[in-house]
């Protein structure tokens, strides 16, 4: 294995083991959120340290990764700090895991996510591994960055809208309410949609720089994880805990926002 790839993998696994130790002390697996974004920046920095390419294209690419990671970490960290309990998905795993969950979680949650993060970072590995390709396509790189910006804006707006609803309603009722406007009225997961768009944009820009199809492996894996794991788990919990979610689910697209607002009660339970 290439030294940069091997080193970034070891660094990522080591970081997640350290986060696991914090989780054992705090009994809160949600602390993993604090490293998800920065983990990609660290991988880029490790690869850069080995290969040392410093063109404006590398700087622009890493700048985009850093911008995304900073915003996501701020959002997830703020959400985590304001939560009264552990994330419901991790809490359910803790309940099912019993007294041995503390060490089972090392492999089932933390090491697993370390490998996922490292694999999803394929565009970063590829873009920062080699000098810009002789067949570098500026237009393709720009298109990728445009998709990144679109996805970044969509994800940011979606996160803002649901947090604004939570803040506005947290002092008025103890019953979970529904968001009835904005992106959440057109997609059940507009934040995930934005995340996928920006990562496919990064994959495209990485491909433009390297001419390597491996750049698309990360966005592809992330798409599979979100559609196959993250969204189903989230929706199972929402159906159990939020009145009206099944009706909302019946009239609102899962991922790609509808251009025309769906008819009927399209309201998203505040998480």
mmCIF file of C-alpha atoms in Angstrom:
data_model
loop_
_atom_site.group_PDB
_atom_site.id
_atom_site.type_symbol
_atom_site.label_atom_id
_atom_site.label_comp_id
_atom_site.label_asym_id
_atom_site.label_seq_id
_atom_site.Cartn_x
_atom_site.Cartn_y
_atom_site.Cartn_z
ATOM 1 C CA UNK A 1 0.000 0.000 0.000
ATOM 2 C CA UNK A 2 1.160 3.529 -0.749
ATOM 3 C CA UNK A 3 2.774 5.075 2.390
ATOM 4 C CA UNK A 4 0.405 8.046 2.345
ATOM 5 C CA UNK A 5 -2.655 5.782 2.137
ATOM 6 C CA UNK A 6 -1.347 3.496 4.883
ATOM 7 C CA UNK A 7 -0.428 6.401 7.159
ATOM 8 C CA UNK A 8 -3.759 8.157 6.708
ATOM 9 C CA UNK A 9 -5.564 4.892 7.509
ATOM 10 C CA UNK A 10 -3.537 4.357 10.689
ATOM 11 C CA UNK A 11 -4.047 7.978 11.742
ATOM 12 C CA UNK A 12 -7.799 7.685 11.144
ATOM 13 C CA UNK A 13 -8.140 4.424 13.087
ATOM 14 C CA UNK A 14 -6.019 5.801 15.942
ATOM 15 C CA UNK A 15 -8.172 8.936 16.123
ATOM 16 C CA UNK A 16 -11.361 6.891 16.294
ATOM 17 C CA UNK A 17 -9.939 4.655 19.012
ATOM 18 C CA UNK A 18 -9.165 7.800 21.015
ATOM 19 C CA UNK A 19 -12.717 9.044 20.447
ATOM 20 C CA UNK A 20 -14.009 5.628 21.528
ATOM 21 C CA UNK A 21 -12.157 6.002 24.850
ATOM 22 C CA UNK A 22 -13.855 9.373 25.371
ATOM 23 C CA UNK A 23 -17.178 7.728 24.535
ATOM 24 C CA UNK A 24 -16.557 5.025 27.170
ATOM 25 C CA UNK A 25 -16.017 7.684 29.822
ATOM 26 C CA UNK A 26 -18.976 9.833 28.767
ATOM 27 C CA UNK A 27 -21.295 7.020 27.615
ATOM 28 C CA UNK A 28 -22.086 9.057 24.544
ATOM 29 C CA UNK A 29 -21.212 7.729 21.088
ATOM 30 C CA UNK A 30 -22.287 11.048 19.591
ATOM 31 C CA UNK A 31 -18.816 12.462 20.292
ATOM 32 C CA UNK A 32 -17.864 10.762 17.034
ATOM 33 C CA UNK A 33 -19.520 13.674 15.208
ATOM 34 C CA UNK A 34 -16.750 16.035 16.276
ATOM 35 C CA UNK A 35 -14.203 14.208 14.118
ATOM 36 C CA UNK A 36 -16.229 13.253 11.035
ATOM 37 C CA UNK A 37 -15.541 16.501 9.147
ATOM 38 C CA UNK A 38 -12.002 17.183 10.421
ATOM 39 C CA UNK A 39 -11.068 13.583 9.614
ATOM 40 C CA UNK A 40 -11.134 14.381 5.888
ATOM 41 C CA UNK A 41 -8.949 17.450 6.390
ATOM 42 C CA UNK A 42 -6.448 15.328 8.324
ATOM 43 C CA UNK A 43 -6.361 12.757 5.505
ATOM 44 C CA UNK A 44 -5.726 15.533 2.994
ATOM 45 C CA UNK A 45 -2.975 16.970 5.161
ATOM 46 C CA UNK A 46 -1.289 13.569 5.579
ATOM 47 C CA UNK A 47 -1.342 12.926 1.826
ATOM 48 C CA UNK A 48 -0.099 16.437 1.140
ATOM 49 C CA UNK A 49 2.757 15.914 3.604
ATOM 50 C CA UNK A 50 3.915 12.873 1.660
ATOM 51 C CA UNK A 51 3.585 14.289 -1.832
ATOM 52 C CA UNK A 52 3.880 18.024 -1.284
ATOM 53 C CA UNK A 53 1.994 19.290 -4.338
ATOM 54 C CA UNK A 54 0.965 22.921 -3.884
ATOM 55 C CA UNK A 55 -0.717 24.085 -7.090
ATOM 56 C CA UNK A 56 -3.669 26.437 -6.942
ATOM 57 C CA UNK A 57 -5.917 23.499 -7.854
ATOM 58 C CA UNK A 58 -4.778 21.501 -4.821
ATOM 59 C CA UNK A 59 -5.294 24.551 -2.621
ATOM 60 C CA UNK A 60 -8.793 25.136 -4.019
ATOM 61 C CA UNK A 61 -9.730 21.500 -3.513
ATOM 62 C CA UNK A 62 -8.479 21.387 0.082
ATOM 63 C CA UNK A 63 -10.085 24.761 0.726
ATOM 64 C CA UNK A 64 -13.458 23.306 -0.251
ATOM 65 C CA UNK A 65 -12.929 20.273 2.006
ATOM 66 C CA UNK A 66 -11.921 22.520 4.921
ATOM 67 C CA UNK A 67 -14.910 24.830 4.422
ATOM 68 C CA UNK A 68 -17.325 21.896 4.415
ATOM 69 C CA UNK A 69 -15.653 20.262 7.429
ATOM 70 C CA UNK A 70 -15.687 23.486 9.455
ATOM 71 C CA UNK A 71 -19.379 24.161 8.879
ATOM 72 C CA UNK A 72 -20.420 20.559 9.472
ATOM 73 C CA UNK A 73 -18.389 20.287 12.677
ATOM 74 C CA UNK A 74 -19.889 23.519 13.977
ATOM 75 C CA UNK A 75 -23.396 22.320 13.175
ATOM 76 C CA UNK A 76 -23.016 18.799 14.568
ATOM 77 C CA UNK A 77 -21.094 20.006 17.602
ATOM 78 C CA UNK A 78 -23.705 22.641 18.392
ATOM 79 C CA UNK A 79 -26.481 20.096 17.991
ATOM 80 C CA UNK A 80 -24.658 17.586 20.148
ATOM 81 C CA UNK A 81 -23.982 20.072 22.946
ATOM 82 C CA UNK A 82 -27.635 21.138 23.075
ATOM 83 C CA UNK A 83 -29.003 17.567 23.113
ATOM 84 C CA UNK A 84 -30.294 16.289 26.428
ATOM 85 C CA UNK A 85 -29.636 12.634 25.613
ATOM 86 C CA UNK A 86 -27.425 10.521 23.388
ATOM 87 C CA UNK A 87 -28.386 10.312 19.704
ATOM 88 C CA UNK A 88 -31.395 8.001 19.478
ATOM 89 C CA UNK A 89 -29.704 5.643 17.000
ATOM 90 C CA UNK A 90 -26.692 5.122 19.269
ATOM 91 C CA UNK A 91 -28.949 4.919 22.310
ATOM 92 C CA UNK A 92 -30.888 2.070 20.684
ATOM 93 C CA UNK A 93 -27.619 0.262 19.897
ATOM 94 C CA UNK A 94 -26.511 0.740 23.504
ATOM 95 C CA UNK A 95 -29.753 -0.744 24.809
ATOM 96 C CA UNK A 96 -29.498 -3.740 22.460
ATOM 97 C CA UNK A 97 -25.798 -4.228 23.199
ATOM 98 C CA UNK A 98 -26.282 -4.697 26.921
ATOM 99 C CA UNK A 99 -23.365 -4.529 29.409
ATOM 100 C CA UNK A 100 -20.813 -5.480 26.744
ATOM 101 C CA UNK A 101 -21.699 -2.576 24.473
ATOM 102 C CA UNK A 102 -18.757 -0.507 25.703
ATOM 103 C CA UNK A 103 -16.242 -2.734 23.887
ATOM 104 C CA UNK A 104 -18.571 -3.992 21.126
ATOM 105 C CA UNK A 105 -19.038 -0.358 20.086
ATOM 106 C CA UNK A 106 -15.296 -0.080 19.394
ATOM 107 C CA UNK A 107 -15.724 -2.332 16.368
ATOM 108 C CA UNK A 108 -19.425 -1.906 15.530
ATOM 109 C CA UNK A 109 -19.428 1.897 15.646
ATOM 110 C CA UNK A 110 -15.964 3.445 15.833
ATOM 111 C CA UNK A 111 -13.589 1.216 13.834
ATOM 112 C CA UNK A 112 -16.326 0.680 11.231
ATOM 113 C CA UNK A 113 -16.809 4.422 10.808
ATOM 114 C CA UNK A 114 -13.043 4.921 10.636
ATOM 115 C CA UNK A 115 -12.881 2.643 7.594
ATOM 116 C CA UNK A 116 -15.963 4.277 6.066
ATOM 117 C CA UNK A 117 -14.503 7.763 6.504
ATOM 118 C CA UNK A 118 -11.179 6.681 5.005
ATOM 119 C CA UNK A 119 -12.925 5.065 2.014
ATOM 120 C CA UNK A 120 -15.324 7.962 1.430
ATOM 121 C CA UNK A 121 -12.247 10.198 1.315
ATOM 122 C CA UNK A 122 -11.279 8.613 -2.036
ATOM 123 C CA UNK A 123 -11.560 11.978 -3.859
ATOM 124 C CA UNK A 124 -9.130 13.451 -1.308
ATOM 125 C CA UNK A 125 -6.682 10.544 -1.629
ATOM 126 C CA UNK A 126 -6.696 10.805 -5.408
ATOM 127 C CA UNK A 127 -6.595 14.589 -5.740
ATOM 128 C CA UNK A 128 -3.758 15.046 -3.248
ATOM 129 C CA UNK A 129 -1.772 11.963 -4.274
ATOM 130 C CA UNK A 130 -0.525 13.042 -7.683
ATOM 131 C CA UNK A 131 0.375 16.229 -9.569
ATOM 132 C CA UNK A 132 -2.363 17.623 -11.776
ATOM 133 C CA UNK A 133 -2.935 15.300 -14.745
ATOM 134 C CA UNK A 134 -1.669 16.259 -18.194
ATOM 135 C CA UNK A 135 -5.277 15.859 -19.330
ATOM 136 C CA UNK A 136 -6.509 18.229 -16.643
ATOM 137 C CA UNK A 137 -9.897 19.653 -17.624
ATOM 138 C CA UNK A 138 -10.469 23.077 -16.074
ATOM 139 C CA UNK A 139 -14.123 23.118 -17.116
ATOM 140 C CA UNK A 140 -14.739 19.746 -15.462
ATOM 141 C CA UNK A 141 -12.973 20.895 -12.293
ATOM 142 C CA UNK A 142 -15.112 24.051 -12.265
ATOM 143 C CA UNK A 143 -18.288 21.995 -12.760
ATOM 144 C CA UNK A 144 -17.307 19.849 -9.792
ATOM 145 C CA UNK A 145 -16.721 22.913 -7.641
ATOM 146 C CA UNK A 146 -20.069 24.320 -8.773
ATOM 147 C CA UNK A 147 -21.805 21.138 -7.634
ATOM 148 C CA UNK A 148 -19.901 21.399 -4.359
ATOM 149 C CA UNK A 149 -21.189 24.945 -3.814
ATOM 150 C CA UNK A 150 -24.777 23.949 -4.676
ATOM 151 C CA UNK A 151 -24.679 20.991 -2.304
ATOM 152 C CA UNK A 152 -23.010 23.052 0.412
ATOM 153 C CA UNK A 153 -25.700 25.747 0.184
ATOM 154 C CA UNK A 154 -28.557 23.211 0.182
ATOM 155 C CA UNK A 155 -27.142 21.360 3.184
ATOM 156 C CA UNK A 156 -26.521 24.587 5.087
ATOM 157 C CA UNK A 157 -30.034 25.923 4.429
ATOM 158 C CA UNK A 158 -31.633 22.595 5.375
ATOM 159 C CA UNK A 159 -29.722 22.431 8.657
ATOM 160 C CA UNK A 160 -30.541 26.067 9.419
ATOM 161 C CA UNK A 161 -34.254 25.626 8.727
ATOM 162 C CA UNK A 162 -34.721 22.653 11.001
ATOM 163 C CA UNK A 163 -32.618 24.197 13.788
ATOM 164 C CA UNK A 164 -34.600 27.444 13.514
ATOM 165 C CA UNK A 165 -37.845 25.510 13.896
ATOM 166 C CA UNK A 166 -36.496 23.696 16.945
ATOM 167 C CA UNK A 167 -35.393 26.942 18.572
ATOM 168 C CA UNK A 168 -38.718 28.634 17.858
ATOM 169 C CA UNK A 169 -40.796 25.800 19.264
ATOM 170 C CA UNK A 170 -38.757 24.393 22.140
ATOM 171 C CA UNK A 171 -40.336 26.724 24.697
ATOM 172 C CA UNK A 172 -43.915 26.452 23.444
ATOM 173 C CA UNK A 173 -44.764 22.750 23.688
ATOM 174 C CA UNK A 174 -43.347 19.417 24.784
ATOM 175 C CA UNK A 175 -44.932 17.582 21.854
ATOM 176 C CA UNK A 176 -42.737 17.108 18.747
ATOM 177 C CA UNK A 177 -43.831 19.461 16.000
ATOM 178 C CA UNK A 178 -43.547 19.400 12.232
ATOM 179 C CA UNK A 179 -41.618 21.702 9.933
ATOM 180 C CA UNK A 180 -44.074 22.797 7.278
ATOM 181 C CA UNK A 181 -41.971 25.024 5.063
ATOM 182 C CA UNK A 182 -38.678 25.326 3.246
ATOM 183 C CA UNK A 183 -36.625 22.473 1.836
ATOM 184 C CA UNK A 184 -38.107 20.011 4.322
ATOM 185 C CA UNK A 185 -41.499 20.356 2.629
ATOM 186 C CA UNK A 186 -39.952 19.158 -0.644
ATOM 187 C CA UNK A 187 -37.624 16.409 0.578
ATOM 188 C CA UNK A 188 -37.535 14.271 3.712
ATOM 189 C CA UNK A 189 -33.745 14.567 3.834
ATOM 190 C CA UNK A 190 -32.584 17.722 2.034
ATOM 191 C CA UNK A 191 -29.462 17.871 4.213
ATOM 192 C CA UNK A 192 -28.422 14.405 3.011
ATOM 193 C CA UNK A 193 -29.228 15.441 -0.563
ATOM 194 C CA UNK A 194 -26.943 18.461 -0.234
ATOM 195 C CA UNK A 195 -24.223 16.284 1.279
ATOM 196 C CA UNK A 196 -24.342 13.865 -1.636
ATOM 197 C CA UNK A 197 -24.353 16.613 -4.263
ATOM 198 C CA UNK A 198 -21.277 18.280 -2.779
ATOM 199 C CA UNK A 199 -19.396 14.976 -2.503
ATOM 200 C CA UNK A 200 -20.163 14.026 -6.101
ATOM 201 C CA UNK A 201 -18.900 17.494 -6.992
ATOM 202 C CA UNK A 202 -15.679 16.830 -5.100
ATOM 203 C CA UNK A 203 -15.389 13.484 -6.850
ATOM 204 C CA UNK A 204 -15.766 15.175 -10.231
ATOM 205 C CA UNK A 205 -13.154 17.818 -9.414
ATOM 206 C CA UNK A 206 -10.786 15.119 -8.137
ATOM 207 C CA UNK A 207 -11.310 13.161 -11.357
ATOM 208 C CA UNK A 208 -10.565 16.293 -13.401
ATOM 209 C CA UNK A 209 -7.279 16.694 -11.529
ATOM 210 C CA UNK A 210 -6.175 13.061 -11.596
ATOM 211 C CA UNK A 211 -8.033 11.326 -14.457
ATOM 212 C CA UNK A 212 -8.621 8.473 -11.966
ATOM 213 C CA UNK A 213 -12.064 6.872 -11.728
ATOM 214 C CA UNK A 214 -11.246 5.941 -8.126
ATOM 215 C CA UNK A 215 -12.273 9.498 -7.276
ATOM 216 C CA UNK A 216 -15.922 8.436 -7.613
ATOM 217 C CA UNK A 217 -15.586 5.500 -5.198
ATOM 218 C CA UNK A 218 -16.021 7.793 -2.173
ATOM 219 C CA UNK A 219 -19.240 9.502 -3.294
ATOM 220 C CA UNK A 220 -20.554 6.117 -4.446
ATOM 221 C CA UNK A 221 -19.938 4.542 -1.050
ATOM 222 C CA UNK A 222 -21.437 7.538 0.751
ATOM 223 C CA UNK A 223 -24.569 7.271 -1.404
ATOM 224 C CA UNK A 224 -24.939 3.577 -0.548
ATOM 225 C CA UNK A 225 -24.418 4.223 3.176
ATOM 226 C CA UNK A 226 -26.940 7.060 3.278
ATOM 227 C CA UNK A 227 -29.640 5.326 1.244
ATOM 228 C CA UNK A 228 -29.055 1.853 2.670
ATOM 229 C CA UNK A 229 -28.275 2.613 6.311
ATOM 230 C CA UNK A 230 -28.532 6.214 7.531
ATOM 231 C CA UNK A 231 -31.906 7.123 6.049
ATOM 232 C CA UNK A 232 -33.675 3.842 6.967
ATOM 233 C CA UNK A 233 -32.399 4.020 10.567
ATOM 234 C CA UNK A 234 -33.423 7.665 10.874
ATOM 235 C CA UNK A 235 -36.870 7.038 9.456
ATOM 236 C CA UNK A 236 -37.505 4.003 11.652
ATOM 237 C CA UNK A 237 -36.823 6.148 14.699
ATOM 238 C CA UNK A 238 -38.893 9.064 13.360
ATOM 239 C CA UNK A 239 -41.901 6.821 12.700
ATOM 240 C CA UNK A 240 -41.741 5.557 16.278
ATOM 241 C CA UNK A 241 -41.207 8.904 17.942
ATOM 242 C CA UNK A 242 -42.890 11.577 15.785
ATOM 243 C CA UNK A 243 -46.657 11.710 15.230
ATOM 244 C CA UNK A 244 -47.543 12.422 11.626
ATOM 245 C CA UNK A 245 -44.299 11.165 10.127
ATOM 246 C CA UNK A 246 -45.970 8.390 8.125
ATOM 247 C CA UNK A 247 -48.321 10.904 6.485
ATOM 248 C CA UNK A 248 -45.386 13.206 5.763
ATOM 249 C CA UNK A 249 -43.448 10.273 4.319
ATOM 250 C CA UNK A 250 -46.319 9.330 2.033
ATOM 251 C CA UNK A 251 -46.378 12.678 0.206
ATOM 252 C CA UNK A 252 -42.762 13.872 0.352
ATOM 253 C CA UNK A 253 -39.847 12.511 -1.747
ATOM 254 C CA UNK A 254 -37.158 10.718 0.253
ATOM 255 C CA UNK A 255 -34.093 12.492 -1.093
ATOM 256 C CA UNK A 256 -34.296 14.538 -4.318
ATOM 257 C CA UNK A 257 -36.383 17.664 -3.583
ATOM 258 C CA UNK A 258 -39.621 18.031 -5.539
ATOM 259 C CA UNK A 259 -39.697 21.118 -7.769
ATOM 260 C CA UNK A 260 -43.421 21.431 -7.094
ATOM 261 C CA UNK A 261 -44.448 21.382 -3.460
ATOM 262 C CA UNK A 262 -46.278 18.092 -2.742
ATOM 263 C CA UNK A 263 -49.980 18.225 -2.021
ATOM 264 C CA UNK A 264 -51.187 17.275 1.397
ATOM 265 C CA UNK A 265 -49.634 17.528 4.860
ATOM 266 C CA UNK A 266 -45.946 17.713 3.947
ATOM 267 C CA UNK A 267 -44.520 18.501 7.360
ATOM 268 C CA UNK A 268 -41.229 17.255 8.766
ATOM 269 C CA UNK A 269 -41.007 16.329 12.454
ATOM 270 C CA UNK A 270 -38.305 18.346 14.149
ATOM 271 C CA UNK A 271 -35.528 16.005 15.226
#
